[in-house]
Amino acid sequence: MVTIARQFNGPPDSGNGGWVSGLVAEAWLGQGHEGPTTSRLRMPPPLETPLAWEHDTDETRLMTHGGAVVGTAGPGTFTREPPPFADAETVASGLKAYPGFTTHPFDQCFTCGTARGEGDGLRIFSGPVGDDLTAAPWHVHESFAGADGTVGTPIAWAALDCPGGWAADFSAQPMVLGTMTAEVYASPVAGRTYHAVGHLARHEGRKFFTGTALYTPEGELVGRSEQVWIQIDLATFGS
């Protein structure tokens, strides 16, 4: 049994795509698997609703008690190089240029919402830094860490989430995460600051193909992802 707490929302009434994808990936990895993992969200993840797990040799599934599949996770592969490292000056420039300060379809989003306070949301505010790239600093608040001082897979995946959406520019067209392939090489540590980078690889109809990466300030790759975002109509989403 598992429940997605309201704190971990993306759109107002559904789960944050990166956090939920990371939750399902964590369950898959907990079955003894390793390496890049692909999570697919099949429906808007419901908040504050008891959900159940199903496991087999090919995938892990997060299910409603009515039998609907919320999301799946299984083995994944990367198809591109990760976005390049952004130095301190570049991530500061991205933060300053964050479009979400002016227009934000989901300002309560756990990862990138401007209405979330320190220790409540991640507050990763990724702005354009050229060549279809976004960048932002991420200071890891102590409230997200476990007893060992590091954050778990769902938080790390949430941090890898929205920099890709902003590379495709949420303010121009509202989108939600459909598919995310990610791997975390070193769990982010509370109290440290990381450099988040996003890249828009291509755009096909309603789908936007992006990549993200987290680096230490010294340029060590901490985690990376590739994503497919799907443009939505805010008036009908989730109905």
mmCIF file of C-alpha atoms in Angstrom:
data_model
loop_
_atom_site.group_PDB
_atom_site.id
_atom_site.type_symbol
_atom_site.label_atom_id
_atom_site.label_comp_id
_atom_site.label_asym_id
_atom_site.label_seq_id
_atom_site.Cartn_x
_atom_site.Cartn_y
_atom_site.Cartn_z
ATOM 1 C CA MET A 1 0.000 0.000 0.000
ATOM 2 C CA VAL A 2 1.185 3.521 -0.767
ATOM 3 C CA THR A 3 -0.400 6.975 -0.787
ATOM 4 C CA ILE A 4 0.845 10.054 -2.656
ATOM 5 C CA ALA A 5 0.710 12.899 -0.143
ATOM 6 C CA ARG A 6 -0.709 16.222 -1.304
ATOM 7 C CA GLN A 7 2.697 17.820 -0.721
ATOM 8 C CA PHE A 8 3.984 15.961 -3.773
ATOM 9 C CA ASN A 9 1.650 17.469 -6.348
ATOM 10 C CA GLY A 10 2.452 18.770 -9.801
ATOM 11 C CA PRO A 11 -0.850 20.059 -11.197
ATOM 12 C CA PRO A 12 -3.135 21.023 -8.299
ATOM 13 C CA ASP A 13 -4.972 17.696 -8.017
ATOM 14 C CA SER A 14 -2.447 15.120 -9.225
ATOM 15 C CA GLY A 15 1.014 13.895 -8.328
ATOM 16 C CA ASN A 16 4.253 15.497 -9.423
ATOM 17 C CA GLY A 17 5.382 13.551 -12.473
ATOM 18 C CA GLY A 18 9.015 13.218 -11.450
ATOM 19 C CA TRP A 19 8.243 12.321 -7.836
ATOM 20 C CA VAL A 20 5.691 9.646 -8.780
ATOM 21 C CA SER A 21 7.928 8.283 -11.548
ATOM 22 C CA GLY A 22 10.725 8.070 -8.989
ATOM 23 C CA LEU A 23 8.427 6.340 -6.517
ATOM 24 C CA VAL A 24 7.629 3.616 -9.051
ATOM 25 C CA ALA A 25 11.291 3.408 -10.089
ATOM 26 C CA GLU A 26 12.284 2.981 -6.437
ATOM 27 C CA ALA A 27 9.880 0.043 -6.136
ATOM 28 C CA TRP A 28 11.329 -1.519 -9.318
ATOM 29 C CA LEU A 29 14.926 -1.042 -8.123
ATOM 30 C CA GLY A 30 13.918 -2.491 -4.760
ATOM 31 C CA GLN A 31 13.214 -5.791 -6.521
ATOM 32 C CA GLY A 32 16.962 -6.189 -7.108
ATOM 33 C CA HIS A 33 17.247 -4.347 -10.433
ATOM 34 C CA GLU A 34 19.812 -1.667 -11.235
ATOM 35 C CA GLY A 35 20.812 0.759 -13.985
ATOM 36 C CA PRO A 36 18.677 3.241 -15.938
ATOM 37 C CA THR A 37 14.946 2.876 -15.265
ATOM 38 C CA THR A 38 12.028 3.968 -17.418
ATOM 39 C CA SER A 39 8.812 5.064 -15.701
ATOM 40 C CA ARG A 40 5.601 5.741 -17.618
ATOM 41 C CA LEU A 41 2.617 7.544 -16.159
ATOM 42 C CA ARG A 42 -0.660 6.126 -17.504
ATOM 43 C CA MET A 43 -3.054 8.559 -15.809
ATOM 44 C CA PRO A 44 -2.881 11.662 -13.565
ATOM 45 C CA PRO A 45 -1.556 10.199 -10.291
ATOM 46 C CA PRO A 46 -4.266 10.609 -7.634
ATOM 47 C CA LEU A 47 -3.404 12.318 -4.343
ATOM 48 C CA GLU A 48 -4.274 11.049 -0.854
ATOM 49 C CA THR A 49 -5.644 7.809 -2.322
ATOM 50 C CA PRO A 50 -4.511 4.324 -1.239
ATOM 51 C CA LEU A 51 -2.705 2.606 -4.120
ATOM 52 C CA ALA A 52 -1.220 -0.872 -4.523
ATOM 53 C CA TRP A 53 1.840 -2.477 -6.109
ATOM 54 C CA GLU A 54 2.104 -5.262 -8.665
ATOM 55 C CA HIS A 55 5.474 -6.777 -9.592
ATOM 56 C CA ASP A 56 6.594 -9.223 -12.259
ATOM 57 C CA THR A 57 9.870 -9.928 -14.027
ATOM 58 C CA ASP A 58 9.312 -7.218 -16.654
ATOM 59 C CA GLU A 59 7.928 -4.274 -14.712
ATOM 60 C CA THR A 60 6.515 -2.835 -11.520
ATOM 61 C CA ARG A 61 3.036 -1.297 -11.620
ATOM 62 C CA LEU A 62 1.372 1.236 -9.325
ATOM 63 C CA MET A 63 -2.364 0.472 -9.330
ATOM 64 C CA THR A 64 -5.607 1.937 -8.092
ATOM 65 C CA HIS A 65 -7.826 -0.424 -6.106
ATOM 66 C CA GLY A 66 -10.170 -0.372 -9.099
ATOM 67 C CA GLY A 67 -7.445 -1.971 -11.204
ATOM 68 C CA ALA A 68 -6.334 1.085 -13.215
ATOM 69 C CA VAL A 69 -2.602 1.442 -13.861
ATOM 70 C CA VAL A 70 -1.237 4.739 -12.524
ATOM 71 C CA GLY A 71 2.345 4.156 -13.626
ATOM 72 C CA THR A 72 4.891 1.505 -14.545
ATOM 73 C CA ALA A 73 8.651 1.107 -14.225
ATOM 74 C CA GLY A 74 11.099 -1.240 -15.879
ATOM 75 C CA PRO A 75 14.538 -1.337 -17.496
ATOM 76 C CA GLY A 76 15.505 1.703 -19.528
ATOM 77 C CA THR A 77 18.225 3.003 -21.841
ATOM 78 C CA PHE A 78 19.514 6.471 -22.692
ATOM 79 C CA THR A 79 19.559 7.651 -26.304
ATOM 80 C CA ARG A 80 21.461 10.947 -25.977
ATOM 81 C CA GLU A 81 24.314 12.513 -24.044
ATOM 82 C CA PRO A 82 23.206 14.325 -20.863
ATOM 83 C CA PRO A 83 22.862 18.109 -20.958
ATOM 84 C CA PRO A 84 26.220 19.788 -20.370
ATOM 85 C CA PHE A 85 27.434 21.125 -17.043
ATOM 86 C CA ALA A 86 26.456 24.719 -16.227
ATOM 87 C CA ASP A 87 28.802 26.722 -14.007
ATOM 88 C CA ALA A 88 27.785 28.944 -11.078
ATOM 89 C CA GLU A 89 27.425 32.051 -13.230
ATOM 90 C CA THR A 90 25.197 30.197 -15.705
ATOM 91 C CA VAL A 91 22.845 28.695 -13.112
ATOM 92 C CA ALA A 92 22.532 32.117 -11.462
ATOM 93 C CA SER A 93 21.596 33.561 -14.857
ATOM 94 C CA GLY A 94 19.006 30.819 -15.371
ATOM 95 C CA LEU A 95 17.458 31.485 -11.968
ATOM 96 C CA LYS A 96 17.219 35.199 -12.715
ATOM 97 C CA ALA A 97 15.512 34.491 -16.074
ATOM 98 C CA TYR A 98 13.014 31.916 -14.744
ATOM 99 C CA PRO A 99 9.767 32.380 -16.750
ATOM 100 C CA GLY A 100 7.721 30.952 -13.875
ATOM 101 C CA PHE A 101 8.215 34.133 -11.880
ATOM 102 C CA THR A 102 5.907 35.809 -14.408
ATOM 103 C CA THR A 103 3.711 33.027 -15.844
ATOM 104 C CA HIS A 104 3.332 29.588 -14.266
ATOM 105 C CA PRO A 105 0.565 27.060 -15.045
ATOM 106 C CA PHE A 106 1.269 25.117 -11.811
ATOM 107 C CA ASP A 107 2.711 27.530 -9.252
ATOM 108 C CA GLN A 108 2.082 24.984 -6.464
ATOM 109 C CA CYS A 109 4.214 22.323 -8.202
ATOM 110 C CA PHE A 110 6.423 20.452 -5.735
ATOM 111 C CA THR A 111 9.534 20.836 -7.919
ATOM 112 C CA CYS A 112 9.263 24.255 -9.536
ATOM 113 C CA GLY A 113 6.330 26.044 -7.925
ATOM 114 C CA THR A 114 6.958 29.634 -6.888
ATOM 115 C CA ALA A 115 4.194 29.406 -4.268
ATOM 116 C CA ARG A 116 6.043 26.685 -2.333
ATOM 117 C CA GLY A 117 8.211 27.629 0.625
ATOM 118 C CA GLU A 118 11.639 26.389 1.673
ATOM 119 C CA GLY A 119 11.386 22.834 2.976
ATOM 120 C CA ASP A 120 7.915 22.405 1.444
ATOM 121 C CA GLY A 121 8.862 22.368 -2.251
ATOM 122 C CA LEU A 122 12.183 21.951 -4.039
ATOM 123 C CA ARG A 123 12.094 25.479 -5.520
ATOM 124 C CA ILE A 124 14.136 24.636 -8.630
ATOM 125 C CA PHE A 125 13.570 27.676 -10.838
ATOM 126 C CA SER A 126 15.119 26.854 -14.243
ATOM 127 C CA GLY A 127 15.407 29.652 -16.771
ATOM 128 C CA PRO A 128 16.802 29.830 -20.311
ATOM 129 C CA VAL A 129 20.570 30.018 -20.755
ATOM 130 C CA GLY A 130 20.759 29.565 -24.546
ATOM 131 C CA ASP A 131 20.827 26.711 -27.092
ATOM 132 C CA ASP A 132 17.530 25.182 -25.868
ATOM 133 C CA LEU A 133 19.045 24.874 -22.374
ATOM 134 C CA THR A 134 17.766 25.829 -18.942
ATOM 135 C CA ALA A 135 19.697 25.957 -15.686
ATOM 136 C CA ALA A 136 19.123 26.641 -12.007
ATOM 137 C CA PRO A 137 20.703 26.033 -8.622
ATOM 138 C CA TRP A 138 19.105 23.540 -6.252
ATOM 139 C CA HIS A 139 19.856 23.860 -2.558
ATOM 140 C CA VAL A 140 18.791 20.602 -0.884
ATOM 141 C CA HIS A 141 16.730 21.390 2.212
ATOM 142 C CA GLU A 142 17.272 19.212 5.266
ATOM 143 C CA SER A 143 13.546 18.398 5.450
ATOM 144 C CA PHE A 144 13.852 16.137 2.386
ATOM 145 C CA ALA A 145 16.711 13.995 3.717
ATOM 146 C CA GLY A 146 16.577 10.649 5.449
ATOM 147 C CA ALA A 147 18.555 9.578 8.485
ATOM 148 C CA ASP A 148 21.747 9.267 6.407
ATOM 149 C CA GLY A 149 21.521 12.885 5.224
ATOM 150 C CA THR A 150 20.678 12.059 1.615
ATOM 151 C CA VAL A 151 17.419 12.283 -0.348
ATOM 152 C CA GLY A 152 15.662 9.201 -1.700
ATOM 153 C CA THR A 153 14.842 8.246 -5.275
ATOM 154 C CA PRO A 154 11.473 10.068 -5.532
ATOM 155 C CA ILE A 155 13.019 13.397 -4.441
ATOM 156 C CA ALA A 156 16.024 12.964 -6.744
ATOM 157 C CA TRP A 157 13.728 12.168 -9.681
ATOM 158 C CA ALA A 158 11.542 15.173 -8.822
ATOM 159 C CA ALA A 159 14.643 17.369 -8.991
ATOM 160 C CA LEU A 160 15.407 15.908 -12.434
ATOM 161 C CA ASP A 161 11.825 16.587 -13.580
ATOM 162 C CA CYS A 162 10.869 20.199 -14.248
ATOM 163 C CA PRO A 163 14.149 21.578 -15.677
ATOM 164 C CA GLY A 164 13.195 19.549 -18.760
ATOM 165 C CA GLY A 165 9.672 20.956 -18.833
ATOM 166 C CA TRP A 166 11.007 24.489 -18.659
ATOM 167 C CA ALA A 167 13.407 23.718 -21.522
ATOM 168 C CA ALA A 168 10.212 23.144 -23.516
ATOM 169 C CA ASP A 169 8.699 26.220 -21.752
ATOM 170 C CA PHE A 170 5.675 25.489 -19.585
ATOM 171 C CA SER A 171 4.637 29.134 -19.902
ATOM 172 C CA ALA A 172 4.139 28.774 -23.668
ATOM 173 C CA GLN A 173 2.189 25.495 -23.507
ATOM 174 C CA PRO A 174 1.102 23.611 -20.356
ATOM 175 C CA MET A 175 2.522 20.072 -20.318
ATOM 176 C CA VAL A 176 2.676 17.032 -18.068
ATOM 177 C CA LEU A 177 5.309 14.324 -17.866
ATOM 178 C CA GLY A 178 4.512 11.145 -19.771
ATOM 179 C CA THR A 179 7.718 9.092 -19.714
ATOM 180 C CA MET A 180 10.955 9.501 -17.780
ATOM 181 C CA THR A 181 14.115 7.425 -17.999
ATOM 182 C CA ALA A 182 16.574 8.259 -15.238
ATOM 183 C CA GLU A 183 19.514 7.073 -13.206
ATOM 184 C CA VAL A 184 20.887 8.575 -10.003
ATOM 185 C CA TYR A 185 24.611 7.966 -9.568
ATOM 186 C CA ALA A 186 25.062 9.640 -6.177
ATOM 187 C CA SER A 187 22.189 10.542 -3.842
ATOM 188 C CA PRO A 188 21.955 14.329 -3.327
ATOM 189 C CA VAL A 189 23.044 15.404 0.143
ATOM 190 C CA ALA A 190 21.080 17.773 2.385
ATOM 191 C CA GLY A 191 22.661 21.169 2.832
ATOM 192 C CA ARG A 192 24.529 21.058 -0.479
ATOM 193 C CA THR A 193 23.760 22.961 -3.666
ATOM 194 C CA TYR A 194 23.573 21.279 -7.070
ATOM 195 C CA HIS A 195 23.372 22.609 -10.608
ATOM 196 C CA ALA A 196 20.234 21.508 -12.506
ATOM 197 C CA VAL A 197 20.278 21.631 -16.309
ATOM 198 C CA GLY A 198 17.531 20.941 -18.851
ATOM 199 C CA HIS A 199 17.643 20.572 -22.646
ATOM 200 C CA LEU A 200 14.959 20.465 -25.334
ATOM 201 C CA ALA A 201 16.045 17.840 -27.879
ATOM 202 C CA ARG A 202 13.081 17.997 -30.263
ATOM 203 C CA HIS A 203 9.349 18.644 -30.577
ATOM 204 C CA GLU A 204 6.840 16.442 -32.434
ATOM 205 C CA GLY A 205 3.219 17.562 -32.340
ATOM 206 C CA ARG A 206 2.067 17.526 -28.703
ATOM 207 C CA LYS A 207 5.208 15.705 -27.530
ATOM 208 C CA PHE A 208 8.385 17.394 -26.304
ATOM 209 C CA PHE A 209 11.558 15.340 -25.901
ATOM 210 C CA THR A 210 13.882 16.683 -23.226
ATOM 211 C CA GLY A 211 16.818 15.728 -21.053
ATOM 212 C CA THR A 212 17.986 16.860 -17.632
ATOM 213 C CA ALA A 213 21.040 16.472 -15.434
ATOM 214 C CA LEU A 214 22.164 17.275 -11.910
ATOM 215 C CA TYR A 215 25.778 18.196 -11.264
ATOM 216 C CA THR A 216 27.858 19.135 -8.255
ATOM 217 C CA PRO A 217 29.327 22.662 -8.416
ATOM 218 C CA GLU A 218 32.608 20.997 -9.414
ATOM 219 C CA GLY A 219 30.984 19.339 -12.453
ATOM 220 C CA GLU A 220 30.424 15.774 -11.210
ATOM 221 C CA LEU A 221 27.325 14.195 -12.777
ATOM 222 C CA VAL A 222 24.987 13.176 -9.945
ATOM 223 C CA GLY A 223 21.981 12.027 -11.992
ATOM 224 C CA ARG A 224 20.378 12.362 -15.397
ATOM 225 C CA SER A 225 17.118 11.756 -17.225
ATOM 226 C CA GLU A 226 15.441 11.708 -20.607
ATOM 227 C CA GLN A 227 11.784 12.666 -20.784
ATOM 228 C CA VAL A 228 8.713 12.866 -22.978
ATOM 229 C CA TRP A 229 6.335 15.691 -22.070
ATOM 230 C CA ILE A 230 2.787 15.888 -23.431
ATOM 231 C CA GLN A 231 1.006 19.165 -24.093
ATOM 232 C CA ILE A 232 -2.380 19.374 -22.375
ATOM 233 C CA ASP A 233 -5.504 21.502 -22.287
ATOM 234 C CA LEU A 234 -5.743 22.868 -18.762
ATOM 235 C CA ALA A 235 -9.534 23.095 -19.032
ATOM 236 C CA THR A 236 -9.939 19.342 -19.562
ATOM 237 C CA PHE A 237 -6.861 17.826 -17.895
ATOM 238 C CA GLY A 238 -7.783 15.202 -15.313
ATOM 239 C CA SER A 239 -11.496 15.313 -16.107
#
